[in-house]
């Protein structure tokens, strides 16, 4: 440990409601960063979130991460799973940060709506410097085998939709 | 070893396994619950106790027998366990006893944000505080070493963000853990030491002096290079020096990366000489700590000139932004945090009926700790008090004793099954011993699990921490045994009208009544069925084996 500057850290906040798989998505993202050889920290509050309330999870990765929490207004990416959670969390983004909202994935496009979390991770992946292999390995580790195919499809759908999103919606990629 | 992404709770469980902890015990409580669950999954021997006091006593007994033991609880759990804790500081231990207290600054899932660093000072026990999962792992090994070296229980303070945040851990990075070296773990055995462990005044007086001598020795050690893993100076900008511990250290290092740091891992006893020299080496010394100004007050009392945070930062968690504000002496109002959707009773919770009925009859509800506390929120708003585990019964009785009879008759105590076993039973004894003139009605919401903390077992489920079969406490039998005249078991979900009739009848009677409202938690129901099936199979197999093993004449 030393007091060296932490260097560039990527800040992601995932938000949604209890039961939507916010924590699962942040686990996969953090694991992908770990597999890419980066330092990573992830913070969220358990407990009451199990009762259907708002849930947010912070994932930070880079050369060296200090605080596990994304400072308010410094998120590079905000990934939101529930329409009701977009506005309450918008302030977490830094100016120019990227919002990935649930309406990116049109109703009925997913074989199973429960994999919206993974679809939005697929969208997030298009902005990140993490190898896609790391994501796929992290997903394999996170789900039982019978769910691998459906989640890989969801991930791919999210990637495609994000890549094809109109520039206005896509906003500006950081750096 | 491989890099792993672990929560602080998982890191402690792994360290406990690697250091040969022979027994882990505790009571579920956010954010500490996952420690024992993970320890069990890793193959450690872990068990839930009825409450934290019993857990600590079981851990103490094991540590008297030379074993390494781990006891876990949330911050308010240490209040329950405080009685044995203070005297265990006098008796000390033969093996190792590590008591994890998981504090919850900001109250993500708690009724208060008490700062348990105060307990270390009050009881006179060493306390370590990690700031991430790697330190949780490393410091746990150090805690075991300290406990065995000074024969003292060691407090291990974690906070919500350390317990639940995940960060990279390389186990055994410093080569200390004895993973796979089970031969080096202490073998439990008993040696008499009446003067050391029977705390009659004649024994306790010298024991107190021994404790203070040990603490003085630890204070000296804490300043030495041997303790550099815990306490150390990181030189930087001579204009700004920051003293920090736990998660606050991480926030501060990010907020002021160029500052000089005194990083404190042992929060009791504090390294006062190190702090004095550090403060003298920088122009301005600021203590960054969550909760109470414990370190700042201690340093000032020792005559060390430090700056503490403004009073407004005593409340809630710290984060990088708040640390920047503290360093800038910014006391302007903070922006209100985003208000998301509050938690609520699950839509299919079996207890909606109970709250609807309590509201309909305008009951005065003395409530308790658990999911069902959410009955205070709309739409029911059917809870009037919630203070501490088990308090519903005592508080309900107090209300009954002094209110005019018409109002007293509307008072109901409501308590969950795990909470009842934790500390409701003595309330029931009080009810039988000092009955109010109007009688009293206690409703036990028995959903067959410790639901709020994530569906843990308890003595009333008849299953152990890892869901195996064991002795089962019967709530209704306990109620009858302590002398409650009317004890009724009912499923309020299957028979809502019957529940309402029963409640109205019991409220009208000037008698002592316990209503056990029994219906499994909707989230746990499927698992409970599976575990019950496994338990039944296990019991059947055991019975068959017993029959087989029995002498021939008994088989007839």
PDB file of N, CA and C in Angstrom, chain A residues 1-6 11 17 27 30-31 33-54 58 60 64-69 71-74 84-85 88-89, chain B residues 3-5 30 34 108-109 132 160-161 164-168 232 234 247 249-251 253-254 257-259 261 317-321 324 338-344 346 371 374 451-455 523:
ATOM      1  N   UNK A   1       0.828  -1.205   0.000  1.00  0.00           N
ATOM      2  CA  UNK A   1       0.000   0.000   0.000  1.00  0.00           C
ATOM      3  C   UNK A   1       0.861   1.252   0.000  1.00  0.00           C
ATOM      4  N   UNK A   2       0.496   2.218  -0.790  1.00  0.00           N
ATOM      5  CA  UNK A   2       1.176   3.504  -0.734  1.00  0.00           C
ATOM      6  C   UNK A   2       0.155   4.572  -1.046  1.00  0.00           C
ATOM      7  N   UNK A   3       0.571   5.806  -0.920  1.00  0.00           N
ATOM      8  CA  UNK A   3      -0.377   6.894  -1.147  1.00  0.00           C
ATOM      9  C   UNK A   3      -0.348   7.361  -2.597  1.00  0.00           C
ATOM     10  N   UNK A   4       0.004   6.481  -3.505  1.00  0.00           N
ATOM     11  CA  UNK A   4       0.024   6.852  -4.919  1.00  0.00           C
ATOM     12  C   UNK A   4      -1.383   7.167  -5.401  1.00  0.00           C
ATOM     13  N   UNK A   5      -1.514   8.039  -6.385  1.00  0.00           N
ATOM     14  CA  UNK A   5      -2.844   8.305  -6.933  1.00  0.00           C
ATOM     15  C   UNK A   5      -3.438   7.014  -7.495  1.00  0.00           C
ATOM     16  N   UNK A   6      -4.751   6.937  -7.426  1.00  0.00           N
ATOM     17  CA  UNK A   6      -5.412   5.696  -7.794  1.00  0.00           C
ATOM     18  C   UNK A   6      -5.406   5.459  -9.294  1.00  0.00           C
ATOM     19  N   UNK A  11     -16.132   3.877 -13.297  1.00  0.00           N
ATOM     20  CA  UNK A  11     -17.199   3.824 -12.298  1.00  0.00           C
ATOM     21  C   UNK A  11     -18.518   3.448 -12.943  1.00  0.00           C
ATOM     22  N   UNK A  17     -34.873  -2.682  -9.005  1.00  0.00           N
ATOM     23  CA  UNK A  17     -35.670  -3.026  -7.837  1.00  0.00           C
ATOM     24  C   UNK A  17     -35.274  -4.416  -7.346  1.00  0.00           C
ATOM     25  N   UNK A  27     -22.236  -8.547 -10.019  1.00  0.00           N
ATOM     26  CA  UNK A  27     -21.289  -9.644  -9.760  1.00  0.00           C
ATOM     27  C   UNK A  27     -20.574 -10.048 -11.047  1.00  0.00           C
ATOM     28  N   UNK A  30     -18.133  -7.272 -12.160  1.00  0.00           N
ATOM     29  CA  UNK A  30     -16.937  -7.237 -11.314  1.00  0.00           C
ATOM     30  C   UNK A  30     -16.042  -8.437 -11.612  1.00  0.00           C
ATOM     31  N   UNK A  31     -16.658  -9.586 -11.818  1.00  0.00           N
ATOM     32  CA  UNK A  31     -15.882 -10.793 -12.112  1.00  0.00           C
ATOM     33  C   UNK A  31     -15.166 -10.652 -13.455  1.00  0.00           C
ATOM     34  N   UNK A  33     -14.099  -7.878 -14.765  1.00  0.00           N
ATOM     35  CA  UNK A  33     -12.951  -6.986 -14.552  1.00  0.00           C
ATOM     36  C   UNK A  33     -11.811  -7.724 -13.856  1.00  0.00           C
ATOM     37  N   UNK A  34     -12.183  -8.575 -12.888  1.00  0.00           N
ATOM     38  CA  UNK A  34     -11.173  -9.379 -12.189  1.00  0.00           C
ATOM     39  C   UNK A  34     -10.450 -10.290 -13.177  1.00  0.00           C
ATOM     40  N   UNK A  35     -11.239 -10.934 -14.055  1.00  0.00           N
ATOM     41  CA  UNK A  35     -10.665 -11.851 -15.043  1.00  0.00           C
ATOM     42  C   UNK A  35      -9.773 -11.110 -16.040  1.00  0.00           C
ATOM     43  N   UNK A  36     -10.055  -9.821 -16.228  1.00  0.00           N
ATOM     44  CA  UNK A  36      -9.229  -9.016 -17.129  1.00  0.00           C
ATOM     45  C   UNK A  36      -7.949  -8.545 -16.431  1.00  0.00           C
ATOM     46  N   UNK A  37      -7.757  -8.980 -15.179  1.00  0.00           N
ATOM     47  CA  UNK A  37      -6.519  -8.658 -14.474  1.00  0.00           C
ATOM     48  C   UNK A  37      -6.528  -7.322 -13.761  1.00  0.00           C
ATOM     49  N   UNK A  38      -7.696  -6.686 -13.656  1.00  0.00           N
ATOM     50  CA  UNK A  38      -7.766  -5.371 -13.034  1.00  0.00           C
ATOM     51  C   UNK A  38      -8.072  -5.470 -11.547  1.00  0.00           C
ATOM     52  N   UNK A  39      -7.779  -4.380 -10.832  1.00  0.00           N
ATOM     53  CA  UNK A  39      -8.270  -4.263  -9.460  1.00  0.00           C
ATOM     54  C   UNK A  39      -9.753  -3.907  -9.565  1.00  0.00           C
ATOM     55  N   UNK A  40     -10.550  -4.407  -8.653  1.00  0.00           N
ATOM     56  CA  UNK A  40     -11.985  -4.148  -8.729  1.00  0.00           C
ATOM     57  C   UNK A  40     -12.583  -4.129  -7.332  1.00  0.00           C
ATOM     58  N   UNK A  41     -13.534  -3.226  -7.136  1.00  0.00           N
ATOM     59  CA  UNK A  41     -14.311  -3.223  -5.894  1.00  0.00           C
ATOM     60  C   UNK A  41     -15.770  -3.023  -6.257  1.00  0.00           C
ATOM     61  N   UNK A  42     -16.619  -3.530  -5.390  1.00  0.00           N
ATOM     62  CA  UNK A  42     -18.041  -3.527  -5.687  1.00  0.00           C
ATOM     63  C   UNK A  42     -18.767  -3.325  -4.374  1.00  0.00           C
ATOM     64  N   UNK A  43     -19.728  -2.417  -4.373  1.00  0.00           N
ATOM     65  CA  UNK A  43     -20.424  -2.126  -3.109  1.00  0.00           C
ATOM     66  C   UNK A  43     -21.914  -2.061  -3.325  1.00  0.00           C
ATOM     67  N   UNK A  44     -22.636  -2.626  -2.380  1.00  0.00           N
ATOM     68  CA  UNK A  44     -24.075  -2.436  -2.390  1.00  0.00           C
ATOM     69  C   UNK A  44     -24.573  -2.694  -0.988  1.00  0.00           C
ATOM     70  N   UNK A  45     -25.826  -2.353  -0.773  1.00  0.00           N
ATOM     71  CA  UNK A  45     -26.407  -2.567   0.531  1.00  0.00           C
ATOM     72  C   UNK A  45     -27.421  -3.697   0.417  1.00  0.00           C
ATOM     73  N   UNK A  46     -27.197  -4.771   1.174  1.00  0.00           N
ATOM     74  CA  UNK A  46     -28.166  -5.883   1.192  1.00  0.00           C
ATOM     75  C   UNK A  46     -29.199  -5.590   2.274  1.00  0.00           C
ATOM     76  N   UNK A  47     -30.011  -6.589   2.547  1.00  0.00           N
ATOM     77  CA  UNK A  47     -30.920  -6.455   3.680  1.00  0.00           C
ATOM     78  C   UNK A  47     -32.291  -6.049   3.214  1.00  0.00           C
ATOM     79  N   UNK A  48     -32.635  -4.793   3.432  1.00  0.00           N
ATOM     80  CA  UNK A  48     -33.986  -4.351   3.111  1.00  0.00           C
ATOM     81  C   UNK A  48     -34.282  -4.487   1.610  1.00  0.00           C
ATOM     82  N   UNK A  49     -33.207  -4.508   0.791  1.00  0.00           N
ATOM     83  CA  UNK A  49     -33.408  -4.575  -0.655  1.00  0.00           C
ATOM     84  C   UNK A  49     -34.131  -5.851  -1.074  1.00  0.00           C
ATOM     85  N   UNK A  50     -34.092  -6.859  -0.181  1.00  0.00           N
ATOM     86  CA  UNK A  50     -34.781  -8.100  -0.517  1.00  0.00           C
ATOM     87  C   UNK A  50     -36.292  -7.925  -0.523  1.00  0.00           C
ATOM     88  N   UNK A  51     -36.773  -6.804  -0.048  1.00  0.00           N
ATOM     89  CA  UNK A  51     -38.211  -6.629   0.100  1.00  0.00           C
ATOM     90  C   UNK A  51     -38.801  -5.735  -0.996  1.00  0.00           C
ATOM     91  N   UNK A  52     -38.234  -5.829  -2.203  1.00  0.00           N
ATOM     92  CA  UNK A  52     -38.844  -5.136  -3.335  1.00  0.00           C
ATOM     93  C   UNK A  52     -38.490  -3.672  -3.458  1.00  0.00           C
ATOM     94  N   UNK A  53     -37.628  -3.175  -2.570  1.00  0.00           N
ATOM     95  CA  UNK A  53     -37.268  -1.767  -2.627  1.00  0.00           C
ATOM     96  C   UNK A  53     -36.190  -1.494  -3.668  1.00  0.00           C
ATOM     97  N   UNK A  54     -35.775  -0.226  -3.758  1.00  0.00           N
ATOM     98  CA  UNK A  54     -34.728   0.172  -4.694  1.00  0.00           C
ATOM     99  C   UNK A  54     -33.410  -0.501  -4.330  1.00  0.00           C
ATOM    100  N   UNK A  58     -22.597  -0.546  -6.892  1.00  0.00           N
ATOM    101  CA  UNK A  58     -21.486   0.194  -7.498  1.00  0.00           C
ATOM    102  C   UNK A  58     -20.378  -0.781  -7.873  1.00  0.00           C
ATOM    103  N   UNK A  60     -16.432  -0.624  -9.452  1.00  0.00           N
ATOM    104  CA  UNK A  60     -15.320   0.248  -9.842  1.00  0.00           C
ATOM    105  C   UNK A  60     -14.139  -0.632 -10.223  1.00  0.00           C
ATOM    106  N   UNK A  64      -5.910   0.541  -9.708  1.00  0.00           N
ATOM    107  CA  UNK A  64      -6.032   0.425  -8.255  1.00  0.00           C
ATOM    108  C   UNK A  64      -7.275   1.167  -7.800  1.00  0.00           C
ATOM    109  N   UNK A  65      -8.140   0.494  -7.079  1.00  0.00           N
ATOM    110  CA  UNK A  65      -9.392   1.083  -6.612  1.00  0.00           C
ATOM    111  C   UNK A  65      -9.315   1.244  -5.098  1.00  0.00           C
ATOM    112  N   UNK A  66      -9.734   2.390  -4.592  1.00  0.00           N
ATOM    113  CA  UNK A  66      -9.673   2.640  -3.143  1.00  0.00           C
ATOM    114  C   UNK A  66     -11.061   2.472  -2.529  1.00  0.00           C
ATOM    115  N   UNK A  67     -11.853   3.548  -2.480  1.00  0.00           N
ATOM    116  CA  UNK A  67     -13.204   3.434  -1.932  1.00  0.00           C
ATOM    117  C   UNK A  67     -14.025   2.485  -2.809  1.00  0.00           C
ATOM    118  N   UNK A  68     -14.857   1.650  -2.189  1.00  0.00           N
ATOM    119  CA  UNK A  68     -15.692   0.759  -3.003  1.00  0.00           C
ATOM    120  C   UNK A  68     -16.920   1.458  -3.575  1.00  0.00           C
ATOM    121  N   UNK A  69     -17.193   2.683  -3.121  1.00  0.00           N
ATOM    122  CA  UNK A  69     -18.411   3.371  -3.546  1.00  0.00           C
ATOM    123  C   UNK A  69     -18.106   4.414  -4.611  1.00  0.00           C
ATOM    124  N   UNK A  71     -18.286   7.805  -6.095  1.00  0.00           N
ATOM    125  CA  UNK A  71     -18.684   9.106  -5.559  1.00  0.00           C
ATOM    126  C   UNK A  71     -19.867   9.677  -6.347  1.00  0.00           C
ATOM    127  N   UNK A  72     -20.757  10.325  -5.619  1.00  0.00           N
ATOM    128  CA  UNK A  72     -21.958  10.905  -6.209  1.00  0.00           C
ATOM    129  C   UNK A  72     -21.566  11.845  -7.358  1.00  0.00           C
ATOM    130  N   UNK A  73     -22.225  11.674  -8.496  1.00  0.00           N
ATOM    131  CA  UNK A  73     -21.937  12.551  -9.625  1.00  0.00           C
ATOM    132  C   UNK A  73     -20.667  12.194 -10.379  1.00  0.00           C
ATOM    133  N   UNK A  74     -20.106  11.010 -10.106  1.00  0.00           N
ATOM    134  CA  UNK A  74     -18.879  10.630 -10.794  1.00  0.00           C
ATOM    135  C   UNK A  74     -19.002   9.301 -11.532  1.00  0.00           C
ATOM    136  N   UNK A  84     -38.774   3.072 -13.274  1.00  0.00           N
ATOM    137  CA  UNK A  84     -39.002   3.969 -12.133  1.00  0.00           C
ATOM    138  C   UNK A  84     -37.702   4.410 -11.470  1.00  0.00           C
ATOM    139  N   UNK A  85     -36.596   3.731 -11.767  1.00  0.00           N
ATOM    140  CA  UNK A  85     -35.344   4.028 -11.067  1.00  0.00           C
ATOM    141  C   UNK A  85     -34.413   4.930 -11.879  1.00  0.00           C
ATOM    142  N   UNK A  88     -34.488   8.833 -10.277  1.00  0.00           N
ATOM    143  CA  UNK A  88     -33.934   8.964  -8.919  1.00  0.00           C
ATOM    144  C   UNK A  88     -32.424   8.783  -8.899  1.00  0.00           C
ATOM    145  N   UNK A  89     -31.890   8.121  -9.928  1.00  0.00           N
ATOM    146  CA  UNK A  89     -30.450   7.856  -9.921  1.00  0.00           C
ATOM    147  C   UNK A  89     -29.651   8.692 -10.913  1.00  0.00           C
TER     148      UNK A  89
ATOM    149  N   UNK B   3      -6.147 -14.979  -7.154  1.00  0.00           N
ATOM    150  CA  UNK B   3      -6.910 -13.776  -6.760  1.00  0.00           C
ATOM    151  C   UNK B   3      -8.388 -14.144  -6.743  1.00  0.00           C
ATOM    152  N   UNK B   4      -9.060 -13.731  -5.685  1.00  0.00           N
ATOM    153  CA  UNK B   4     -10.503 -13.988  -5.603  1.00  0.00           C
ATOM    154  C   UNK B   4     -11.208 -12.677  -5.306  1.00  0.00           C
ATOM    155  N   UNK B   5     -12.429 -12.558  -5.806  1.00  0.00           N
ATOM    156  CA  UNK B   5     -13.238 -11.388  -5.499  1.00  0.00           C
ATOM    157  C   UNK B   5     -14.177 -11.782  -4.364  1.00  0.00           C
ATOM    158  N   UNK B  30     -27.836  -8.434   9.749  1.00  0.00           N
ATOM    159  CA  UNK B  30     -27.218  -7.688   8.663  1.00  0.00           C
ATOM    160  C   UNK B  30     -26.299  -6.638   9.260  1.00  0.00           C
ATOM    161  N   UNK B  34     -23.544 -13.380   6.564  1.00  0.00           N
ATOM    162  CA  UNK B  34     -22.894 -14.241   5.572  1.00  0.00           C
ATOM    163  C   UNK B  34     -21.587 -14.855   6.063  1.00  0.00           C
ATOM    164  N   UNK B 108     -28.446   0.953   7.095  1.00  0.00           N
ATOM    165  CA  UNK B 108     -29.050   0.379   5.901  1.00  0.00           C
ATOM    166  C   UNK B 108     -30.091  -0.658   6.305  1.00  0.00           C
ATOM    167  N   UNK B 109     -29.901  -1.295   7.437  1.00  0.00           N
ATOM    168  CA  UNK B 109     -30.864  -2.306   7.879  1.00  0.00           C
ATOM    169  C   UNK B 109     -30.755  -2.497   9.393  1.00  0.00           C
ATOM    170  N   UNK B 132     -10.857  -3.299   3.850  1.00  0.00           N
ATOM    171  CA  UNK B 132     -11.372  -3.984   2.655  1.00  0.00           C
ATOM    172  C   UNK B 132     -11.252  -5.488   2.879  1.00  0.00           C
ATOM    173  N   UNK B 160     -20.844  -2.037   7.409  1.00  0.00           N
ATOM    174  CA  UNK B 160     -21.634  -2.533   6.281  1.00  0.00           C
ATOM    175  C   UNK B 160     -20.832  -2.566   4.987  1.00  0.00           C
ATOM    176  N   UNK B 161     -20.101  -1.481   4.720  1.00  0.00           N
ATOM    177  CA  UNK B 161     -19.369  -1.392   3.449  1.00  0.00           C
ATOM    178  C   UNK B 161     -18.195  -2.351   3.380  1.00  0.00           C
ATOM    179  N   UNK B 164     -20.032  -6.065   3.083  1.00  0.00           N
ATOM    180  CA  UNK B 164     -20.761  -6.385   1.866  1.00  0.00           C
ATOM    181  C   UNK B 164     -20.053  -5.977   0.581  1.00  0.00           C
ATOM    182  N   UNK B 165     -19.059  -5.113   0.669  1.00  0.00           N
ATOM    183  CA  UNK B 165     -18.334  -4.777  -0.552  1.00  0.00           C
ATOM    184  C   UNK B 165     -17.444  -5.946  -0.930  1.00  0.00           C
ATOM    185  N   UNK B 166     -17.281  -6.122  -2.229  1.00  0.00           N
ATOM    186  CA  UNK B 166     -16.360  -7.152  -2.695  1.00  0.00           C
ATOM    187  C   UNK B 166     -15.084  -6.489  -3.184  1.00  0.00           C
ATOM    188  N   UNK B 167     -13.962  -7.094  -2.878  1.00  0.00           N
ATOM    189  CA  UNK B 167     -12.696  -6.613  -3.423  1.00  0.00           C
ATOM    190  C   UNK B 167     -11.755  -7.804  -3.534  1.00  0.00           C
ATOM    191  N   UNK B 168     -10.627  -7.560  -4.156  1.00  0.00           N
ATOM    192  CA  UNK B 168      -9.730  -8.660  -4.504  1.00  0.00           C
ATOM    193  C   UNK B 168      -8.985  -9.149  -3.260  1.00  0.00           C
ATOM    194  N   UNK B 232       0.394   2.229  10.618  1.00  0.00           N
ATOM    195  CA  UNK B 232       1.619   2.717   9.984  1.00  0.00           C
ATOM    196  C   UNK B 232       1.420   4.096   9.374  1.00  0.00           C
ATOM    197  N   UNK B 234       2.155   6.657   6.330  1.00  0.00           N
ATOM    198  CA  UNK B 234       2.469   6.739   4.906  1.00  0.00           C
ATOM    199  C   UNK B 234       2.804   8.206   4.637  1.00  0.00           C
ATOM    200  N   UNK B 247     -13.064   1.649   6.617  1.00  0.00           N
ATOM    201  CA  UNK B 247     -13.455   2.098   5.277  1.00  0.00           C
ATOM    202  C   UNK B 247     -13.141   3.583   5.080  1.00  0.00           C
ATOM    203  N   UNK B 249     -10.533   5.093   5.782  1.00  0.00           N
ATOM    204  CA  UNK B 249      -9.182   5.228   5.237  1.00  0.00           C
ATOM    205  C   UNK B 249      -9.219   5.192   3.710  1.00  0.00           C
ATOM    206  N   UNK B 250     -10.016   4.293   3.149  1.00  0.00           N
ATOM    207  CA  UNK B 250     -10.097   4.185   1.687  1.00  0.00           C
ATOM    208  C   UNK B 250     -10.706   5.450   1.082  1.00  0.00           C
ATOM    209  N   UNK B 251     -11.787   5.931   1.698  1.00  0.00           N
ATOM    210  CA  UNK B 251     -12.400   7.167   1.197  1.00  0.00           C
ATOM    211  C   UNK B 251     -11.390   8.321   1.242  1.00  0.00           C
ATOM    212  N   UNK B 253      -8.056   8.228   1.364  1.00  0.00           N
ATOM    213  CA  UNK B 253      -6.928   8.066   0.445  1.00  0.00           C
ATOM    214  C   UNK B 253      -7.345   8.477  -0.969  1.00  0.00           C
ATOM    215  N   UNK B 254      -8.605   8.233  -1.302  1.00  0.00           N
ATOM    216  CA  UNK B 254      -9.083   8.645  -2.620  1.00  0.00           C
ATOM    217  C   UNK B 254      -9.338  10.159  -2.674  1.00  0.00           C
ATOM    218  N   UNK B 257      -5.224  11.964  -2.172  1.00  0.00           N
ATOM    219  CA  UNK B 257      -4.183  10.952  -2.432  1.00  0.00           C
ATOM    220  C   UNK B 257      -2.768  11.404  -2.082  1.00  0.00           C
ATOM    221  N   UNK B 258      -2.552  12.705  -2.014  1.00  0.00           N
ATOM    222  CA  UNK B 258      -1.187  13.174  -1.754  1.00  0.00           C
ATOM    223  C   UNK B 258      -0.906  13.474  -0.289  1.00  0.00           C
ATOM    224  N   UNK B 259      -1.929  13.351   0.555  1.00  0.00           N
ATOM    225  CA  UNK B 259      -1.751  13.693   1.969  1.00  0.00           C
ATOM    226  C   UNK B 259      -0.833  12.685   2.653  1.00  0.00           C
ATOM    227  N   UNK B 261      -0.485  10.061   5.718  1.00  0.00           N
ATOM    228  CA  UNK B 261      -1.499   9.268   6.418  1.00  0.00           C
ATOM    229  C   UNK B 261      -0.936   8.564   7.639  1.00  0.00           C
ATOM    230  N   UNK B 317     -23.192   7.305   6.791  1.00  0.00           N
ATOM    231  CA  UNK B 317     -21.907   6.812   6.301  1.00  0.00           C
ATOM    232  C   UNK B 317     -21.075   7.959   5.769  1.00  0.00           C
ATOM    233  N   UNK B 318     -19.775   7.732   5.709  1.00  0.00           N
ATOM    234  CA  UNK B 318     -18.924   8.649   4.953  1.00  0.00           C
ATOM    235  C   UNK B 318     -18.763   8.088   3.544  1.00  0.00           C
ATOM    236  N   UNK B 319     -18.385   8.950   2.630  1.00  0.00           N
ATOM    237  CA  UNK B 319     -17.978   8.523   1.291  1.00  0.00           C
ATOM    238  C   UNK B 319     -16.941   9.534   0.823  1.00  0.00           C
ATOM    239  N   UNK B 320     -16.449   9.374  -0.378  1.00  0.00           N
ATOM    240  CA  UNK B 320     -15.361  10.234  -0.850  1.00  0.00           C
ATOM    241  C   UNK B 320     -15.803  11.705  -0.839  1.00  0.00           C
ATOM    242  N   UNK B 321     -17.038  11.929  -1.287  1.00  0.00           N
ATOM    243  CA  UNK B 321     -17.524  13.306  -1.356  1.00  0.00           C
ATOM    244  C   UNK B 321     -17.600  13.951   0.025  1.00  0.00           C
ATOM    245  N   UNK B 324     -14.151  14.796   1.288  1.00  0.00           N
ATOM    246  CA  UNK B 324     -13.662  16.044   0.675  1.00  0.00           C
ATOM    247  C   UNK B 324     -14.250  17.251   1.408  1.00  0.00           C
ATOM    248  N   UNK B 338     -31.034  10.635  -3.117  1.00  0.00           N
ATOM    249  CA  UNK B 338     -32.155  10.221  -3.956  1.00  0.00           C
ATOM    250  C   UNK B 338     -33.057   9.282  -3.169  1.00  0.00           C
ATOM    251  N   UNK B 339     -34.335   9.479  -3.267  1.00  0.00           N
ATOM    252  CA  UNK B 339     -35.265   8.619  -2.544  1.00  0.00           C
ATOM    253  C   UNK B 339     -35.860   7.601  -3.506  1.00  0.00           C
ATOM    254  N   UNK B 340     -35.406   6.385  -3.400  1.00  0.00           N
ATOM    255  CA  UNK B 340     -35.925   5.314  -4.230  1.00  0.00           C
ATOM    256  C   UNK B 340     -37.186   4.735  -3.617  1.00  0.00           C
ATOM    257  N   UNK B 341     -37.558   3.583  -4.127  1.00  0.00           N
ATOM    258  CA  UNK B 341     -38.752   2.907  -3.641  1.00  0.00           C
ATOM    259  C   UNK B 341     -38.418   2.232  -2.313  1.00  0.00           C
ATOM    260  N   UNK B 342     -39.203   2.507  -1.267  1.00  0.00           N
ATOM    261  CA  UNK B 342     -38.911   1.864   0.011  1.00  0.00           C
ATOM    262  C   UNK B 342     -39.255   0.373  -0.037  1.00  0.00           C
ATOM    263  N   UNK B 343     -38.651  -0.420   0.858  1.00  0.00           N
ATOM    264  CA  UNK B 343     -39.006  -1.842   0.904  1.00  0.00           C
ATOM    265  C   UNK B 343     -40.446  -2.009   1.389  1.00  0.00           C
ATOM    266  N   UNK B 344     -41.005  -3.148   1.153  1.00  0.00           N
ATOM    267  CA  UNK B 344     -42.371  -3.389   1.606  1.00  0.00           C
ATOM    268  C   UNK B 344     -42.562  -4.870   1.901  1.00  0.00           C
ATOM    269  N   UNK B 346     -43.629  -8.441   1.243  1.00  0.00           N
ATOM    270  CA  UNK B 346     -43.797  -9.123  -0.032  1.00  0.00           C
ATOM    271  C   UNK B 346     -45.296  -9.212  -0.358  1.00  0.00           C
ATOM    272  N   UNK B 371     -38.908  -8.618   9.219  1.00  0.00           N
ATOM    273  CA  UNK B 371     -39.642  -8.141   8.033  1.00  0.00           C
ATOM    274  C   UNK B 371     -40.926  -7.450   8.445  1.00  0.00           C
ATOM    275  N   UNK B 374     -42.050  -3.869   8.719  1.00  0.00           N
ATOM    276  CA  UNK B 374     -42.529  -3.114   7.562  1.00  0.00           C
ATOM    277  C   UNK B 374     -44.030  -2.846   7.656  1.00  0.00           C
ATOM    278  N   UNK B 451     -36.540 -14.496   8.443  1.00  0.00           N
ATOM    279  CA  UNK B 451     -36.764 -14.055   7.068  1.00  0.00           C
ATOM    280  C   UNK B 451     -35.956 -12.808   6.700  1.00  0.00           C
ATOM    281  N   UNK B 452     -35.964 -11.822   7.579  1.00  0.00           N
ATOM    282  CA  UNK B 452     -35.389 -10.518   7.230  1.00  0.00           C
ATOM    283  C   UNK B 452     -33.937 -10.610   6.800  1.00  0.00           C
ATOM    284  N   UNK B 453     -33.173 -11.446   7.484  1.00  0.00           N
ATOM    285  CA  UNK B 453     -31.739 -11.493   7.214  1.00  0.00           C
ATOM    286  C   UNK B 453     -31.402 -12.471   6.089  1.00  0.00           C
ATOM    287  N   UNK B 454     -32.431 -13.087   5.484  1.00  0.00           N
ATOM    288  CA  UNK B 454     -32.157 -13.970   4.357  1.00  0.00           C
ATOM    289  C   UNK B 454     -32.443 -15.431   4.645  1.00  0.00           C
ATOM    290  N   UNK B 455     -33.426 -15.681   5.495  1.00  0.00           N
ATOM    291  CA  UNK B 455     -33.937 -17.046   5.715  1.00  0.00           C
ATOM    292  C   UNK B 455     -32.933 -17.984   6.372  1.00  0.00           C
ATOM    293  N   UNK B 523     -41.059 -16.635   0.619  1.00  0.00           N
ATOM    294  CA  UNK B 523     -39.764 -16.760  -0.051  1.00  0.00           C
ATOM    295  C   UNK B 523     -39.049 -18.045   0.348  1.00  0.00           C
TER     296      UNK B 523
END
